[in-house]
Structures are given as structure tokens and as C-alpha cells.
mmCIF file of C-alpha atoms in Angstrom:
data_model
loop_
_atom_site.group_PDB
_atom_site.id
_atom_site.type_symbol
_atom_site.label_atom_id
_atom_site.label_comp_id
_atom_site.label_asym_id
_atom_site.label_seq_id
_atom_site.Cartn_x
_atom_site.Cartn_y
_atom_site.Cartn_z
ATOM 1 C CA GLY A 149 144.141 106.465 -29.786
ATOM 2 C CA ASN A 150 141.899 109.346 -28.855
ATOM 3 C CA SER A 151 143.369 112.782 -28.374
ATOM 4 C CA VAL A 152 142.310 116.357 -27.726
ATOM 5 C CA THR A 153 144.189 119.459 -28.829
ATOM 6 C CA GLN A 154 143.370 122.892 -27.523
ATOM 7 C CA MET A 155 144.999 126.226 -27.969
ATOM 8 C CA GLU A 156 147.767 127.057 -25.583
ATOM 9 C CA GLY A 157 147.411 129.971 -23.283
ATOM 10 C CA PRO A 158 147.519 132.104 -21.499
ATOM 11 C CA VAL A 159 144.757 134.097 -23.083
ATOM 12 C CA THR A 160 144.521 137.601 -21.652
ATOM 13 C CA LEU A 161 141.381 139.635 -22.262
ATOM 14 C CA SER A 162 139.699 142.759 -21.042
ATOM 15 C CA GLU A 163 136.321 142.549 -19.359
ATOM 16 C CA GLU A 164 133.402 142.366 -21.823
ATOM 17 C CA ALA A 165 135.647 141.047 -24.613
ATOM 18 C CA PHE A 166 134.712 138.040 -26.749
ATOM 19 C CA LEU A 167 136.391 134.757 -25.850
ATOM 20 C CA THR A 168 137.096 131.813 -28.125
ATOM 21 C CA ILE A 169 139.088 128.752 -27.117
ATOM 22 C CA ASN A 170 139.723 126.315 -29.930
ATOM 23 C CA CYS A 171 139.455 122.575 -29.386
ATOM 24 C CA THR A 172 139.882 119.798 -31.931
ATOM 25 C CA TYR A 173 139.805 116.093 -31.349
ATOM 26 C CA THR A 174 140.759 112.745 -32.816
ATOM 27 C CA ALA A 175 138.554 109.822 -31.944
ATOM 28 C CA THR A 176 137.043 106.645 -33.227
ATOM 29 C CA GLY A 177 133.305 106.350 -33.066
ATOM 30 C CA TYR A 178 131.073 109.092 -31.729
ATOM 31 C CA PRO A 179 132.364 110.415 -28.423
ATOM 32 C CA SER A 180 130.641 112.903 -26.184
ATOM 33 C CA LEU A 181 132.506 116.197 -25.813
ATOM 34 C CA PHE A 182 132.968 118.282 -22.698
ATOM 35 C CA TRP A 183 134.325 121.535 -21.429
ATOM 36 C CA TYR A 184 135.504 121.633 -17.827
ATOM 37 C CA VAL A 185 136.598 124.726 -15.906
ATOM 38 C CA GLN A 186 139.074 124.927 -13.039
ATOM 39 C CA TYR A 187 139.016 128.049 -10.868
ATOM 40 C CA PRO A 188 142.150 128.867 -8.872
ATOM 41 C CA GLY A 189 142.786 126.372 -6.103
ATOM 42 C CA GLU A 190 139.816 124.197 -6.973
ATOM 43 C CA GLY A 191 139.040 120.957 -8.744
ATOM 44 C CA LEU A 192 137.498 120.692 -12.188
ATOM 45 C CA GLN A 193 133.830 121.444 -12.713
ATOM 46 C CA LEU A 194 131.726 120.537 -15.710
ATOM 47 C CA LEU A 195 130.937 123.651 -17.732
ATOM 48 C CA LEU A 196 128.995 122.123 -20.623
ATOM 49 C CA LYS A 197 128.772 119.084 -22.811
ATOM 50 C CA ALA A 198 127.413 117.799 -26.123
ATOM 51 C CA THR A 199 126.642 114.206 -26.929
ATOM 52 C CA LYS A 200 126.149 114.134 -30.696
ATOM 53 C CA ALA A 201 126.962 116.019 -33.870
ATOM 54 C CA ASP A 202 125.466 119.527 -34.161
ATOM 55 C CA ASP A 203 124.474 119.568 -30.492
ATOM 56 C CA LYS A 204 125.149 122.864 -28.752
ATOM 57 C CA GLY A 205 126.101 122.830 -25.089
ATOM 58 C CA SER A 206 125.613 126.010 -23.089
ATOM 59 C CA ASN A 207 126.030 127.217 -19.527
ATOM 60 C CA LYS A 208 126.838 130.504 -17.751
ATOM 61 C CA GLY A 209 126.949 132.354 -21.088
ATOM 62 C CA PHE A 210 129.418 129.882 -22.604
ATOM 63 C CA GLU A 211 128.568 127.874 -25.711
ATOM 64 C CA ALA A 212 130.190 125.148 -27.772
ATOM 65 C CA THR A 213 128.878 123.256 -30.808
ATOM 66 C CA TYR A 214 129.837 119.673 -31.657
ATOM 67 C CA ARG A 215 131.147 119.847 -35.221
ATOM 68 C CA LYS A 216 131.798 116.383 -36.544
ATOM 69 C CA GLU A 217 132.865 117.559 -39.995
ATOM 70 C CA THR A 218 135.713 119.605 -38.539
ATOM 71 C CA THR A 219 136.182 117.450 -35.391
ATOM 72 C CA SER A 220 135.959 120.562 -33.272
ATOM 73 C CA PHE A 221 134.244 121.800 -30.131
ATOM 74 C CA HIS A 222 135.286 125.430 -29.743
ATOM 75 C CA LEU A 223 134.252 127.290 -26.598
ATOM 76 C CA GLU A 224 132.855 130.827 -26.905
ATOM 77 C CA LYS A 225 131.541 133.544 -24.645
ATOM 78 C CA GLY A 226 130.316 136.870 -25.888
ATOM 79 C CA SER A 227 131.261 139.064 -22.929
ATOM 80 C CA VAL A 228 133.692 137.779 -20.335
ATOM 81 C CA GLN A 229 133.905 138.880 -16.731
ATOM 82 C CA VAL A 230 136.805 138.923 -14.303
ATOM 83 C CA SER A 231 135.180 135.943 -12.588
ATOM 84 C CA ASP A 232 135.697 133.888 -15.771
ATOM 85 C CA SER A 233 139.447 133.833 -15.106
ATOM 86 C CA ALA A 234 140.235 130.132 -14.894
ATOM 87 C CA VAL A 235 141.764 127.205 -16.738
ATOM 88 C CA TYR A 236 139.492 125.583 -19.318
ATOM 89 C CA PHE A 237 139.825 121.956 -20.419
ATOM 90 C CA CYS A 238 138.308 120.308 -23.448
ATOM 91 C CA ALA A 239 137.686 116.558 -23.149
ATOM 92 C CA LEU A 240 136.108 113.630 -24.940
ATOM 93 C CA SER A 241 134.616 110.438 -23.628
ATOM 94 C CA ASP A 242 135.961 107.039 -24.472
ATOM 95 C CA LEU A 243 133.607 104.202 -23.739
ATOM 96 C CA GLY A 244 135.712 101.075 -23.492
ATOM 97 C CA ALA A 245 135.203 97.557 -22.255
ATOM 98 C CA ALA A 246 136.242 98.604 -18.770
ATOM 99 C CA GLY A 247 133.929 101.609 -18.630
ATOM 100 C CA ASN A 248 133.956 105.275 -19.472
ATOM 101 C CA LYS A 249 137.094 107.378 -19.527
ATOM 102 C CA LEU A 250 137.723 110.997 -20.360
ATOM 103 C CA THR A 251 140.683 112.174 -22.424
ATOM 104 C CA PHE A 252 141.650 115.791 -21.727
ATOM 105 C CA GLY A 253 143.388 118.496 -23.661
ATOM 106 C CA GLY A 254 146.279 120.397 -22.111
ATOM 107 C CA GLY A 255 144.129 123.208 -20.739
ATOM 108 C CA THR A 256 143.946 126.901 -21.615
ATOM 109 C CA ARG A 257 144.473 129.515 -18.948
ATOM 110 C CA VAL A 258 142.267 132.580 -19.344
ATOM 111 C CA LEU A 259 142.928 135.818 -17.508
ATOM 112 C CA VAL A 260 140.306 138.550 -17.657
ATOM 113 C CA LYS A 261 141.436 142.001 -16.585
ATOM 114 C CA PRO A 262 139.076 144.709 -15.362
ATOM 115 C CA ASN B 153 133.089 119.052 -5.543
ATOM 116 C CA ALA B 154 130.324 117.764 -3.323
ATOM 117 C CA GLY B 155 130.297 113.969 -3.027
ATOM 118 C CA VAL B 156 133.993 113.224 -3.716
ATOM 119 C CA THR B 157 136.386 113.714 -0.813
ATOM 120 C CA GLN B 158 140.161 113.474 -1.113
ATOM 121 C CA THR B 159 142.740 113.373 1.665
ATOM 122 C CA PRO B 160 145.235 114.789 2.298
ATOM 123 C CA LYS B 161 144.962 118.121 0.476
ATOM 124 C CA PHE B 162 148.692 118.754 0.703
ATOM 125 C CA GLN B 163 151.659 116.469 1.296
ATOM 126 C CA VAL B 164 155.420 116.829 1.094
ATOM 127 C CA LEU B 165 157.505 113.674 0.776
ATOM 128 C CA LYS B 166 161.158 112.872 0.442
ATOM 129 C CA THR B 167 162.343 110.715 -2.439
ATOM 130 C CA GLY B 168 161.800 107.052 -1.622
ATOM 131 C CA GLN B 169 159.046 107.580 0.931
ATOM 132 C CA SER B 170 155.667 105.981 0.479
ATOM 133 C CA MET B 171 152.183 107.344 0.936
ATOM 134 C CA THR B 172 148.561 106.704 0.107
ATOM 135 C CA LEU B 173 146.067 109.210 -1.259
ATOM 136 C CA GLN B 174 142.543 108.472 -0.150
ATOM 137 C CA CYS B 175 139.348 109.078 -2.080
ATOM 138 C CA ALA B 176 135.799 108.465 -0.931
ATOM 139 C CA GLN B 177 132.478 109.119 -2.625
ATOM 140 C CA ASP B 178 128.998 109.295 -1.193
ATOM 141 C CA MET B 179 127.293 109.211 -4.585
ATOM 142 C CA ASN B 180 126.986 105.419 -4.928
ATOM 143 C CA HIS B 181 128.598 105.352 -8.374
ATOM 144 C CA ASN B 182 130.457 102.398 -9.773
ATOM 145 C CA SER B 183 133.337 103.964 -11.701
ATOM 146 C CA MET B 184 136.166 105.848 -9.993
ATOM 147 C CA TYR B 185 139.343 107.386 -11.394
ATOM 148 C CA TRP B 186 142.698 108.841 -10.448
ATOM 149 C CA TYR B 187 144.185 111.588 -12.623
ATOM 150 C CA ARG B 188 147.312 113.665 -12.267
ATOM 151 C CA GLN B 189 147.547 117.264 -13.439
ATOM 152 C CA ASP B 190 150.798 118.770 -14.608
ATOM 153 C CA PRO B 191 151.375 122.205 -16.154
ATOM 154 C CA GLY B 192 150.716 122.238 -19.890
ATOM 155 C CA MET B 193 149.796 118.547 -19.953
ATOM 156 C CA GLY B 194 146.213 118.625 -18.856
ATOM 157 C CA LEU B 195 144.962 115.684 -16.862
ATOM 158 C CA ARG B 196 146.351 112.227 -17.443
ATOM 159 C CA LEU B 197 144.635 109.086 -16.265
ATOM 160 C CA ILE B 198 146.659 106.969 -13.850
ATOM 161 C CA TYR B 199 144.239 104.175 -12.933
ATOM 162 C CA TYR B 200 140.523 103.634 -12.916
ATOM 163 C CA SER B 201 138.035 101.216 -11.461
ATOM 164 C CA ALA B 202 134.841 100.364 -13.293
ATOM 165 C CA SER B 203 133.374 98.607 -10.283
ATOM 166 C CA GLU B 204 134.189 97.330 -6.833
ATOM 167 C CA GLY B 205 137.037 94.838 -6.974
ATOM 168 C CA THR B 206 138.274 95.781 -10.460
ATOM 169 C CA THR B 207 141.027 98.150 -11.501
ATOM 170 C CA ASP B 208 142.637 99.022 -14.838
ATOM 171 C CA LYS B 209 145.684 100.957 -15.919
ATOM 172 C CA GLY B 210 145.330 104.321 -17.521
ATOM 173 C CA GLU B 211 147.830 106.353 -19.497
ATOM 174 C CA VAL B 212 150.515 106.802 -16.806
ATOM 175 C CA PRO B 213 150.316 103.943 -14.254
ATOM 176 C CA ASN B 214 154.029 103.392 -13.601
ATOM 177 C CA GLY B 215 155.059 104.053 -10.010
ATOM 178 C CA TYR B 216 151.517 103.789 -8.657
ATOM 179 C CA ASN B 217 149.212 101.162 -7.234
ATOM 180 C CA VAL B 218 145.524 101.385 -6.474
ATOM 181 C CA SER B 219 142.992 99.607 -4.301
ATOM 182 C CA ARG B 220 139.220 99.498 -4.665
ATOM 183 C CA LEU B 221 138.212 97.635 -1.537
ATOM 184 C CA ASN B 222 134.600 98.725 -1.570
ATOM 185 C CA LYS B 223 132.244 100.742 -3.706
ATOM 186 C CA ARG B 224 132.841 103.935 -1.780
ATOM 187 C CA GLU B 225 136.654 104.140 -1.595
ATOM 188 C CA PHE B 226 139.466 104.166 -4.159
ATOM 189 C CA SER B 227 143.029 104.762 -2.922
ATOM 190 C CA LEU B 228 146.215 105.599 -4.806
ATOM 191 C CA ARG B 229 149.551 104.481 -3.392
ATOM 192 C CA LEU B 230 153.054 105.635 -4.168
ATOM 193 C CA GLU B 231 155.421 102.927 -2.915
ATOM 194 C CA SER B 232 158.658 104.844 -3.497
ATOM 195 C CA ALA B 233 158.025 108.457 -4.366
ATOM 196 C CA ALA B 234 160.113 110.210 -7.010
ATOM 197 C CA PRO B 235 160.387 113.931 -7.845
ATOM 198 C CA SER B 236 158.645 113.197 -11.165
ATOM 199 C CA GLN B 237 155.528 112.362 -9.150
ATOM 200 C CA THR B 238 155.260 115.920 -7.897
ATOM 201 C CA SER B 239 151.823 116.850 -9.172
ATOM 202 C CA VAL B 240 148.245 117.592 -8.276
ATOM 203 C CA TYR B 241 146.172 114.421 -8.039
ATOM 204 C CA PHE B 242 142.452 114.316 -8.657
ATOM 205 C CA CYS B 243 140.003 111.588 -7.846
ATOM 206 C CA ALA B 244 136.803 111.467 -9.875
ATOM 207 C CA VAL B 245 133.629 109.436 -10.222
ATOM 208 C CA TRP B 246 131.494 108.780 -13.285
ATOM 209 C CA ASP B 247 128.061 110.188 -12.550
ATOM 210 C CA ARG B 248 125.299 108.422 -14.460
ATOM 211 C CA ALA B 249 122.483 109.841 -12.371
ATOM 212 C CA SER B 250 119.538 111.077 -14.410
ATOM 213 C CA GLY B 251 121.475 110.434 -17.589
ATOM 214 C CA ALA B 252 124.138 112.969 -16.680
ATOM 215 C CA ASN B 253 127.111 110.849 -17.813
ATOM 216 C CA VAL B 254 129.767 113.236 -16.606
ATOM 217 C CA LEU B 255 132.912 113.019 -14.524
ATOM 218 C CA THR B 256 132.698 114.644 -11.083
ATOM 219 C CA PHE B 257 135.986 115.576 -9.418
ATOM 220 C CA GLY B 258 137.293 115.938 -5.912
ATOM 221 C CA ALA B 259 139.134 119.089 -4.830
ATOM 222 C CA GLY B 260 142.571 117.617 -5.449
ATOM 223 C CA SER B 261 145.665 116.617 -3.490
ATOM 224 C CA ARG B 262 148.865 118.551 -4.066
ATOM 225 C CA LEU B 263 151.929 116.341 -3.648
ATOM 226 C CA THR B 264 155.524 117.563 -3.604
ATOM 227 C CA VAL B 265 158.380 115.075 -3.687
ATOM 228 C CA LEU B 266 161.755 116.500 -2.709
#
């Protein structure tokens, strides 16, 4: 079945540092790929997505490129802020007979210190 | 989390008690989902409903039942709660509006089973 593997956290950074969160996936077919973010005490929000190979999703300074050859969708941000402290989830879509589903990775907690 | 409302936000149960988590959407989407979130395990799909009147099991359905009585509401019931069901539960809808094709989440319901 489909699966998503992302690096375990927590990841602790200083403000303005470069952030990378690795995500690799196993899937049949050509899934769409997503990054969701969860701020403390809140639900998950879509951060960005990519629907086909070589697509780059971007939002709020974050970027991720759909790499089919390496089955990866790594999240990057060039200069993090304290407000980026959150848990980040990589996910892929699974379109089955009963509709769409998302399969999530385990989440990576990021803590940005001033 | 506009458009997906979950109640209650917090609940404490004793082992063996029953309860129902409610989810309602005002987005007129067909597909609705229940996930649970546990530390280090990401989100796991419990049940989903592709349309009114249909439900399907997800990855971890044991110990739960669901009802999709109308397009707007999708409830999750624990008939006899167990400590292993202590978790944060998220309801979500599949948003196809304007080709978005993303999952939109509610704010979550934190359940503790003693």
C-alpha cells in the first residue's frame, strides 16, 4: 500500500536558518503530494501541494518539488522565523473506488528559537 | 478551519463509556473523513464517507462506528471507550472547489479515556 516517510523531529533551528524536512513516498500510480502544517493547538492547514512530476509547490516562503525519480517531496525554507514553529506533515493522495484519501507521514516538529 | 466544525473540543471519558463526536460542514462537499492523531504516528484514517449514505473503513476502524445521515454531517461513535482511544480526532472534507482537490480539516477534538 501507499506510505509516506518523513524525518523524525524535533528539528531545532535559530531564526533565519535554512530548513529542510525530508519526505519520501511509496505509491502506485501518480499521486498528488502535499505538505500540511499544524500550529500549536490548531488543526492541520494546507501549506502547499504538487500534482505531477517536477511540479514545484510554494507558499509563505516554503517550497517543495515533486521528484518522481527519487520519490521525494522535500520541504525547504530559506530563512525561518519563530512563527514557523509547528508540526509539518507530508502526505500523498490515494484515489480509490470509494473516493480520495490522504496518507500522512508521522509529522516533523520544528522549533525555531529567536 | 472555516467550514468544518467539530464538537466537543475536549472530552474525558471513563473506560467503557460511550460518546459521539460530531462533525458538520457548510461547504457542500461530498467526501468526509475521520482521522486520529497520535504522537509520532501522524494521522491515521478511521473511516470516510464518499457521499451521503455511504461509509468505508480506513486504516484503524476497530472500536469505532460512523454515521453519514445527510450531506452536511458525519459523526464518529465510540461504543465502549478504551484508553487506547485517547487521541486527538480530526474531521475533514475533500474540497474540490475550483479544482483545489485538498483536504480541509476541523480544529480537532481531544479525547482522554481514563
